[in-house]
PDB file of C-alpha atoms in Angstrom:
ATOM      1  CA  UNK R 559     103.917 105.403 132.999  1.00 50.00           C
ATOM      2  CA  UNK R 560     105.940 108.531 132.390  1.00 60.00           C
ATOM      3  CA  UNK R 561     104.160 111.878 132.323  1.00 65.00           C
ATOM      4  CA  UNK R 562     106.117 114.441 130.393  1.00 86.00           C
ATOM      5  CA  UNK R 563     105.370 116.134 127.096  1.00 94.00           C
ATOM      6  CA  UNK R 564     101.609 115.722 126.966  1.00 98.00           C
ATOM      7  CA  UNK R 565     100.566 116.301 130.568  1.00 97.00           C
ATOM      8  CA  UNK R 566      97.117 117.922 130.558  1.00 97.00           C
ATOM      9  CA  UNK R 567      96.633 117.625 126.788  1.00 98.00           C
ATOM     10  CA  UNK R 568      93.465 116.251 125.179  1.00 99.00           C
ATOM     11  CA  UNK R 569      94.041 114.149 122.066  1.00 99.00           C
ATOM     12  CA  UNK R 570      91.951 112.326 119.484  1.00 99.00           C
ATOM     13  CA  UNK R 571      93.457 109.397 117.577  1.00 99.00           C
ATOM     14  CA  UNK R 572      91.531 107.787 114.734  1.00 99.00           C
ATOM     15  CA  UNK R 573      92.153 104.161 113.903  1.00 98.00           C
ATOM     16  CA  UNK R 574      93.079 103.840 117.559  1.00 98.00           C
ATOM     17  CA  UNK R 575      92.271 100.163 117.940  1.00 97.00           C
ATOM     18  CA  UNK R 576      95.080  98.629 115.919  1.00 95.00           C
ATOM     19  CA  UNK R 577      98.415  99.232 114.257  1.00 95.00           C
ATOM     20  CA  UNK R 578      99.862 102.712 114.017  1.00 97.00           C
ATOM     21  CA  UNK R 579      96.843 104.401 115.603  1.00 98.00           C
ATOM     22  CA  UNK R 580      96.971 102.159 118.666  1.00 98.00           C
ATOM     23  CA  UNK R 581     100.709 102.765 119.053  1.00 98.00           C
ATOM     24  CA  UNK R 582     100.260 106.546 118.837  1.00 99.00           C
ATOM     25  CA  UNK R 583      97.432 106.471 121.376  1.00 99.00           C
ATOM     26  CA  UNK R 584      99.469 104.376 123.802  1.00 98.00           C
ATOM     27  CA  UNK R 585     102.518 106.646 123.652  1.00 98.00           C
ATOM     28  CA  UNK R 586     100.417 109.786 124.037  1.00 98.00           C
ATOM     29  CA  UNK R 587      98.684 108.304 127.088  1.00 98.00           C
ATOM     30  CA  UNK R 588     101.968 107.027 128.519  1.00 98.00           C
ATOM     31  CA  UNK R 589     103.278 110.595 128.313  1.00 98.00           C
ATOM     32  CA  UNK R 590     100.332 112.149 130.105  1.00 97.00           C
ATOM     33  CA  UNK R 591      97.684 112.951 127.491  1.00 98.00           C
ATOM     34  CA  UNK R 592      94.034 112.068 127.836  1.00 99.00           C
ATOM     35  CA  UNK R 593      93.386 110.208 124.593  1.00 99.00           C
ATOM     36  CA  UNK R 594      90.082 109.648 122.831  1.00 99.00           C
ATOM     37  CA  UNK R 595      90.490 106.678 120.499  1.00 99.00           C
ATOM     38  CA  UNK R 596      88.042 106.308 117.619  1.00 99.00           C
ATOM     39  CA  UNK R 597      87.526 103.093 115.684  1.00 98.00           C
ATOM     40  CA  UNK R 598      84.851 100.727 114.466  1.00 97.00           C
ATOM     41  CA  UNK R 599      85.425  97.886 116.948  1.00 98.00           C
ATOM     42  CA  UNK R 600      84.943  98.583 120.647  1.00 98.00           C
ATOM     43  CA  UNK R 601      86.911  95.511 121.723  1.00 98.00           C
ATOM     44  CA  UNK R 602      90.009  96.747 119.884  1.00 98.00           C
ATOM     45  CA  UNK R 603      89.687 100.227 121.385  1.00 99.00           C
ATOM     46  CA  UNK R 604      89.415  98.640 124.823  1.00 98.00           C
ATOM     47  CA  UNK R 605      92.605  96.672 124.137  1.00 98.00           C
ATOM     48  CA  UNK R 606      94.380  99.946 123.440  1.00 98.00           C
ATOM     49  CA  UNK R 607      93.026 101.390 126.685  1.00 98.00           C
ATOM     50  CA  UNK R 608      94.232  98.332 128.598  1.00 98.00           C
ATOM     51  CA  UNK R 609      97.746  98.629 127.137  1.00 98.00           C
ATOM     52  CA  UNK R 610      98.583 101.774 129.120  1.00 97.00           C
ATOM     53  CA  UNK R 611      98.238 103.097 132.643  1.00 96.00           C
ATOM     54  CA  UNK R 612      97.268 106.419 131.112  1.00 97.00           C
ATOM     55  CA  UNK R 613      93.781 107.668 130.302  1.00 98.00           C
ATOM     56  CA  UNK R 614      92.272 106.329 127.072  1.00 99.00           C
ATOM     57  CA  UNK R 615      88.603 106.891 126.254  1.00 99.00           C
ATOM     58  CA  UNK R 616      87.139 104.610 123.557  1.00 99.00           C
ATOM     59  CA  UNK R 617      84.557 106.117 121.192  1.00 99.00           C
ATOM     60  CA  UNK R 618      83.157 103.867 118.491  1.00 99.00           C
ATOM     61  CA  UNK R 619      82.808 105.431 115.051  1.00 98.00           C
ATOM     62  CA  UNK R 620      83.714 105.175 111.379  1.00 98.00           C
ATOM     63  CA  UNK R 621      85.826 107.907 109.769  1.00 98.00           C
ATOM     64  CA  UNK R 622      83.966 107.228 106.518  1.00 98.00           C
ATOM     65  CA  UNK R 623      80.827 108.571 108.232  1.00 98.00           C
ATOM     66  CA  UNK R 624      80.638 112.353 108.624  1.00 98.00           C
ATOM     67  CA  UNK R 625      78.045 112.091 111.398  1.00 99.00           C
ATOM     68  CA  UNK R 626      80.319 109.778 113.402  1.00 99.00           C
ATOM     69  CA  UNK R 627      83.206 112.229 113.110  1.00 99.00           C
ATOM     70  CA  UNK R 628      81.078 115.150 114.266  1.00 99.00           C
ATOM     71  CA  UNK R 629      79.670 113.093 117.154  1.00 99.00           C
ATOM     72  CA  UNK R 630      83.119 112.077 118.418  1.00 99.00           C
ATOM     73  CA  UNK R 631      84.332 115.685 118.270  1.00 99.00           C
ATOM     74  CA  UNK R 632      81.210 116.930 120.064  1.00 99.00           C
ATOM     75  CA  UNK R 633      81.432 114.233 122.737  1.00 99.00           C
ATOM     76  CA  UNK R 634      85.108 115.047 123.293  1.00 99.00           C
ATOM     77  CA  UNK R 635      84.358 118.754 123.668  1.00 99.00           C
ATOM     78  CA  UNK R 636      81.399 118.072 125.968  1.00 99.00           C
ATOM     79  CA  UNK R 637      83.556 115.858 128.171  1.00 99.00           C
ATOM     80  CA  UNK R 638      86.882 117.711 128.177  1.00 99.00           C
ATOM     81  CA  UNK R 639      86.229 121.202 126.801  1.00 99.00           C
ATOM     82  CA  UNK R 640      89.168 121.284 124.380  1.00 99.00           C
ATOM     83  CA  UNK R 641      91.083 119.341 121.731  1.00 99.00           C
ATOM     84  CA  UNK R 642      94.827 119.930 121.698  1.00 99.00           C
ATOM     85  CA  UNK R 643      96.086 117.110 119.510  1.00 99.00           C
ATOM     86  CA  UNK R 644      94.706 115.143 116.568  1.00 99.00           C
ATOM     87  CA  UNK R 645      96.278 112.114 114.895  1.00 99.00           C
ATOM     88  CA  UNK R 646      94.453 110.935 111.778  1.00 99.00           C
ATOM     89  CA  UNK R 647      95.727 107.360 111.615  1.00 98.00           C
ATOM     90  CA  UNK R 648      92.713 105.464 110.271  1.00 98.00           C
ATOM     91  CA  UNK R 649      93.356 104.002 106.853  1.00 95.00           C
ATOM     92  CA  UNK R 650      92.686 101.100 104.535  1.00 93.00           C
ATOM     93  CA  UNK R 651      94.482  99.497 101.618  1.00 85.00           C
ATOM     94  CA  UNK R 652      93.226  97.212  98.877  1.00 74.00           C
ATOM     95  CA  UNK R 653      94.209  94.706  96.262  1.00 69.00           C
ATOM     96  CA  UNK R 654      96.776  96.024  93.828  1.00 72.00           C
ATOM     97  CA  UNK R 655      95.827  96.252  90.161  1.00 80.00           C
ATOM     98  CA  UNK R 656      96.159  98.643  87.263  1.00 85.00           C
ATOM     99  CA  UNK R 657      93.609 101.435  87.342  1.00 88.00           C
ATOM    100  CA  UNK R 658      91.386 100.040  84.586  1.00 92.00           C
ATOM    101  CA  UNK R 659      90.975  96.870  86.652  1.00 88.00           C
ATOM    102  CA  UNK R 660      90.250  98.564  89.975  1.00 88.00           C
ATOM    103  CA  UNK R 661      86.604  98.407  91.095  1.00 89.00           C
ATOM    104  CA  UNK R 662      85.319 101.971  91.404  1.00 93.00           C
ATOM    105  CA  UNK R 663      83.482 101.057  94.611  1.00 92.00           C
ATOM    106  CA  UNK R 664      86.802 100.019  96.154  1.00 91.00           C
ATOM    107  CA  UNK R 665      88.501 103.238  95.083  1.00 94.00           C
ATOM    108  CA  UNK R 666      85.679 105.398  96.460  1.00 96.00           C
ATOM    109  CA  UNK R 667      85.905 103.605  99.812  1.00 96.00           C
ATOM    110  CA  UNK R 668      89.663 104.124  99.971  1.00 96.00           C
ATOM    111  CA  UNK R 669      89.222 107.862  99.419  1.00 97.00           C
ATOM    112  CA  UNK R 670      86.368 108.042 101.952  1.00 98.00           C
ATOM    113  CA  UNK R 671      88.537 106.544 104.690  1.00 98.00           C
ATOM    114  CA  UNK R 672      92.064 107.653 103.833  1.00 98.00           C
ATOM    115  CA  UNK R 673      91.409 111.167 102.585  1.00 98.00           C
ATOM    116  CA  UNK R 674      87.853 112.307 103.222  1.00 98.00           C
ATOM    117  CA  UNK R 675      87.862 111.139 106.844  1.00 98.00           C
ATOM    118  CA  UNK R 676      91.089 113.065 107.444  1.00 99.00           C
ATOM    119  CA  UNK R 677      89.712 116.104 105.617  1.00 99.00           C
ATOM    120  CA  UNK R 678      86.484 116.207 107.646  1.00 99.00           C
ATOM    121  CA  UNK R 679      88.294 115.672 110.952  1.00 99.00           C
ATOM    122  CA  UNK R 680      90.583 118.601 110.181  1.00 99.00           C
ATOM    123  CA  UNK R 681      87.654 120.688 108.927  1.00 99.00           C
ATOM    124  CA  UNK R 682      85.732 120.187 112.167  1.00 99.00           C
ATOM    125  CA  UNK R 683      88.674 120.365 114.587  1.00 99.00           C
ATOM    126  CA  UNK R 684      90.581 123.358 113.233  1.00 99.00           C
ATOM    127  CA  UNK R 685      88.016 125.982 114.384  1.00 99.00           C
ATOM    128  CA  UNK R 686      88.339 124.584 117.918  1.00 99.00           C
ATOM    129  CA  UNK R 687      92.127 124.760 117.837  1.00 99.00           C
ATOM    130  CA  UNK R 688      92.078 128.216 116.247  1.00 98.00           C
ATOM    131  CA  UNK R 689      89.868 129.491 119.055  1.00 98.00           C
ATOM    132  CA  UNK R 690      92.210 127.951 121.626  1.00 98.00           C
ATOM    133  CA  UNK R 691      95.237 129.458 119.878  1.00 98.00           C
ATOM    134  CA  UNK R 692      96.919 126.077 120.140  1.00 98.00           C
ATOM    135  CA  UNK R 693      96.814 122.724 118.411  1.00 99.00           C
ATOM    136  CA  UNK R 694      98.851 120.115 116.610  1.00 99.00           C
ATOM    137  CA  UNK R 695      97.670 117.696 113.936  1.00 99.00           C
ATOM    138  CA  UNK R 696      99.479 114.742 112.399  1.00 99.00           C
ATOM    139  CA  UNK R 697      98.035 113.013 109.347  1.00 99.00           C
ATOM    140  CA  UNK R 698      99.309 109.546 108.488  1.00 99.00           C
ATOM    141  CA  UNK R 699     100.044 109.334 104.768  1.00 98.00           C
ATOM    142  CA  UNK R 700     102.397 106.861 103.040  1.00 96.00           C
ATOM    143  CA  UNK R 701     105.485 106.772 100.862  1.00 95.00           C
ATOM    144  CA  UNK R 702     103.089 105.435  98.215  1.00 93.00           C
ATOM    145  CA  UNK R 703     101.681 108.952  97.998  1.00 95.00           C
ATOM    146  CA  UNK R 704     105.137 110.247  97.103  1.00 95.00           C
ATOM    147  CA  UNK R 705     106.500 107.559  94.781  1.00 91.00           C
ATOM    148  CA  UNK R 706     103.813 106.277  92.390  1.00 82.00           C
ATOM    149  CA  UNK R 707     103.983 102.485  92.660  1.00 79.00           C
ATOM    150  CA  UNK R 708     102.584 100.089  90.060  1.00 78.00           C
ATOM    151  CA  UNK R 709      99.079  98.871  90.893  1.00 79.00           C
ATOM    152  CA  UNK R 710      98.287 101.372  93.646  1.00 84.00           C
ATOM    153  CA  UNK R 711      96.589 104.233  91.812  1.00 92.00           C
ATOM    154  CA  UNK R 712      93.700 104.645  94.256  1.00 94.00           C
ATOM    155  CA  UNK R 713      95.650 104.073  97.484  1.00 93.00           C
ATOM    156  CA  UNK R 714      98.623 106.174  96.393  1.00 94.00           C
ATOM    157  CA  UNK R 715      96.388 109.014  95.217  1.00 96.00           C
ATOM    158  CA  UNK R 716      94.495 109.037  98.518  1.00 97.00           C
ATOM    159  CA  UNK R 717      97.755 109.322 100.451  1.00 98.00           C
ATOM    160  CA  UNK R 718      99.132 111.981  98.104  1.00 98.00           C
ATOM    161  CA  UNK R 719      95.984 113.963  98.854  1.00 98.00           C
ATOM    162  CA  UNK R 720      96.677 113.625 102.593  1.00 99.00           C
ATOM    163  CA  UNK R 721     100.177 115.037 102.086  1.00 99.00           C
ATOM    164  CA  UNK R 722      98.844 117.894  99.971  1.00 99.00           C
ATOM    165  CA  UNK R 723      96.067 118.910 102.365  1.00 99.00           C
ATOM    166  CA  UNK R 724      98.523 118.820 105.285  1.00 99.00           C
ATOM    167  CA  UNK R 725     100.748 121.341 103.507  1.00 99.00           C
ATOM    168  CA  UNK R 726      97.806 123.579 102.608  1.00 99.00           C
ATOM    169  CA  UNK R 727      96.455 123.588 106.160  1.00 99.00           C
ATOM    170  CA  UNK R 728      99.913 124.306 107.564  1.00 99.00           C
ATOM    171  CA  UNK R 729     100.209 127.469 105.469  1.00 98.00           C
ATOM    172  CA  UNK R 730      96.719 128.549 106.511  1.00 98.00           C
ATOM    173  CA  UNK R 731      97.058 127.966 110.248  1.00 98.00           C
ATOM    174  CA  UNK R 732     100.617 128.619 111.377  1.00 96.00           C
ATOM    175  CA  UNK R 733      99.782 132.140 112.538  1.00 97.00           C
ATOM    176  CA  UNK R 734      96.882 130.720 114.576  1.00 95.00           C
ATOM    177  CA  UNK R 735      99.164 128.637 116.772  1.00 98.00           C
ATOM    178  CA  UNK R 736      98.116 125.435 115.023  1.00 99.00           C
ATOM    179  CA  UNK R 737     100.627 123.144 113.317  1.00 99.00           C
ATOM    180  CA  UNK R 738      99.794 120.452 110.762  1.00 99.00           C
ATOM    181  CA  UNK R 739     102.281 117.821 109.633  1.00 99.00           C
ATOM    182  CA  UNK R 740     102.180 114.447 107.909  1.00 99.00           C
ATOM    183  CA  UNK R 741     104.053 111.182 108.194  1.00 99.00           C
ATOM    184  CA  UNK R 742     104.844 108.933 105.235  1.00 98.00           C
ATOM    185  CA  UNK R 743     105.565 105.418 106.534  1.00 95.00           C
ATOM    186  CA  UNK R 744     106.995 102.613 104.466  1.00 90.00           C
ATOM    187  CA  UNK R 745     105.930  99.019 105.004  1.00 85.00           C
ATOM    188  CA  UNK R 746     104.934  98.696 108.661  1.00 85.00           C
ATOM    189  CA  UNK R 747     104.197  95.415 110.448  1.00 82.00           C
ATOM    190  CA  UNK R 748     100.497  95.949 111.196  1.00 76.00           C
ATOM    191  CA  UNK R 749      97.203  94.141 110.519  1.00 69.00           C
ATOM    192  CA  UNK R 750      96.914  96.335 107.415  1.00 70.00           C
ATOM    193  CA  UNK R 751     100.150  94.806 106.097  1.00 69.00           C
ATOM    194  CA  UNK R 752      98.777  91.323 106.762  1.00 69.00           C
ATOM    195  CA  UNK R 753      95.647  92.177 104.779  1.00 67.00           C
ATOM    196  CA  UNK R 754      97.747  93.604 101.951  1.00 66.00           C
ATOM    197  CA  UNK R 755      99.758  90.386 101.700  1.00 64.00           C
ATOM    198  CA  UNK R 756      96.509  88.390 101.570  1.00 68.00           C
ATOM    199  CA  UNK R 757      95.137  90.681  98.865  1.00 64.00           C
ATOM    200  CA  UNK R 758      98.266  90.324  96.769  1.00 62.00           C
ATOM    201  CA  UNK R 759      98.067  86.538  97.115  1.00 63.00           C
ATOM    202  CA  UNK R 760      94.468  86.620  95.861  1.00 63.00           C
ATOM    203  CA  UNK R 761      95.742  88.499  92.812  1.00 59.00           C
ATOM    204  CA  UNK R 762      98.385  85.860  92.178  1.00 63.00           C
ATOM    205  CA  UNK R 763     101.250  87.957  93.561  1.00 60.00           C
ATOM    206  CA  UNK R 764     103.312  86.153  96.179  1.00 64.00           C
ATOM    207  CA  UNK R 765     104.533  88.585  98.814  1.00 64.00           C
ATOM    208  CA  UNK R 766     105.804  87.901 102.328  1.00 64.00           C
ATOM    209  CA  UNK R 767     107.061  90.092 105.135  1.00 63.00           C
ATOM    210  CA  UNK R 768     110.553  88.854 104.301  1.00 64.00           C
ATOM    211  CA  UNK R 769     110.295  90.223 100.759  1.00 61.00           C
ATOM    212  CA  UNK R 770     108.950  93.571 101.961  1.00 62.00           C
ATOM    213  CA  UNK R 771     112.226  94.723 103.442  1.00 57.00           C
ATOM    214  CA  UNK R 772     112.375  98.465 103.697  1.00 51.00           C
ATOM    215  CA  UNK R 773     115.534  99.819 102.142  1.00 62.00           C
ATOM    216  CA  UNK R 774     118.745  99.516 104.087  1.00 68.00           C
ATOM    217  CA  UNK R 775     117.010  98.351 107.275  1.00 75.00           C
ATOM    218  CA  UNK R 776     115.988  95.021 105.688  1.00 76.00           C
ATOM    219  CA  UNK R 777     112.799  94.679 107.724  1.00 81.00           C
ATOM    220  CA  UNK R 778     109.318  96.129 107.969  1.00 83.00           C
ATOM    221  CA  UNK R 779     108.947  98.979 110.419  1.00 89.00           C
ATOM    222  CA  UNK R 780     107.203  98.725 113.779  1.00 94.00           C
ATOM    223  CA  UNK R 781     104.069 100.706 114.699  1.00 96.00           C
ATOM    224  CA  UNK R 782     105.953 102.102 117.683  1.00 98.00           C
ATOM    225  CA  UNK R 783     108.567 103.591 115.354  1.00 98.00           C
ATOM    226  CA  UNK R 784     105.865 105.545 113.550  1.00 98.00           C
ATOM    227  CA  UNK R 785     104.296 106.527 116.875  1.00 98.00           C
ATOM    228  CA  UNK R 786     107.619 107.975 118.048  1.00 98.00           C
ATOM    229  CA  UNK R 787     107.710 110.246 115.004  1.00 98.00           C
ATOM    230  CA  UNK R 788     104.067 111.192 115.360  1.00 99.00           C
ATOM    231  CA  UNK R 789     104.449 112.088 119.022  1.00 98.00           C
ATOM    232  CA  UNK R 790     107.484 114.221 118.230  1.00 98.00           C
ATOM    233  CA  UNK R 791     105.494 116.178 115.634  1.00 99.00           C
ATOM    234  CA  UNK R 792     102.502 116.493 117.965  1.00 99.00           C
ATOM    235  CA  UNK R 793     104.657 117.742 120.829  1.00 98.00           C
ATOM    236  CA  UNK R 794     106.066 121.175 121.579  1.00 97.00           C
ATOM    237  CA  UNK R 795     109.496 119.690 120.821  1.00 97.00           C
ATOM    238  CA  UNK R 796     108.476 120.291 117.199  1.00 98.00           C
ATOM    239  CA  UNK R 797     107.161 123.801 117.822  1.00 98.00           C
ATOM    240  CA  UNK R 798     108.780 125.169 114.633  1.00 98.00           C
ATOM    241  CA  UNK R 799     107.955 122.164 112.448  1.00 99.00           C
ATOM    242  CA  UNK R 800     104.932 122.900 110.275  1.00 99.00           C
ATOM    243  CA  UNK R 801     103.869 121.607 106.869  1.00 99.00           C
ATOM    244  CA  UNK R 802     106.480 118.856 106.948  1.00 99.00           C
ATOM    245  CA  UNK R 803     106.085 115.289 105.695  1.00 99.00           C
ATOM    246  CA  UNK R 804     108.265 113.046 107.837  1.00 99.00           C
ATOM    247  CA  UNK R 805     109.346 109.954 105.911  1.00 98.00           C
ATOM    248  CA  UNK R 806     109.846 106.909 108.155  1.00 96.00           C
ATOM    249  CA  UNK R 807     110.620 104.064 105.789  1.00 92.00           C
ATOM    250  CA  UNK R 808     114.015 102.559 106.580  1.00 89.00           C
ATOM    251  CA  UNK R 809     115.382 104.225 103.419  1.00 88.00           C
ATOM    252  CA  UNK R 810     112.889 102.423 101.164  1.00 85.00           C
ATOM    253  CA  UNK R 811     112.453 105.539  99.034  1.00 87.00           C
ATOM    254  CA  UNK R 812     116.209 105.572  98.415  1.00 86.00           C
ATOM    255  CA  UNK R 813     116.334 101.990  97.157  1.00 77.00           C
TER     256      UNK R 813
END
């Protein structure tokens, strides 16, 4: 384990049991941070903790539940007394269809997790960081929120909202010593991608990981490649980067 950029920092990572969230949590812990990982399944959070020699503290909760968010923040403050870093990585996708065919219940759930959970976490964490005079937040969005793909009205809109709120919060908090940035990944090889492929198959659309080749790279991305970008933005190496949306998509948006 190398202890460098995040020595002594306290971080919260949502969606920390799988995929991008787990990769971010592992790298933060490997580089010295104490990382609270939030997710719905304790066994997955414990797997993240076991993947690093660093300090990872599992806290079970659902980002779609406001009370769970407030409890995790309170428990983190009670235990460690500060929150330096926040990575909002929890997210869900759904079956692709034109808007008129999307179940409203599905769309509401997507916004609750992808946008509202991020919004509430920022809402509750920013006063803490403002008081400290220091903090860095990274919100995981998607290139879907920038491009407008067929059949993804609810998912794309939820991620566009994440990009927008990140920019707004950056303009509001830069003078407070708090930076807020976003990341827009392309197709990333995670359990969420596996579920998306299954959902497309149920809708009669045959998609495989081989057909989801991101731009010039001709492969899906790896969670660790998103984590590297997230940890850069969270770190003091990016001390003058604020309000930015970092696209990590293997040039998919150029194809």
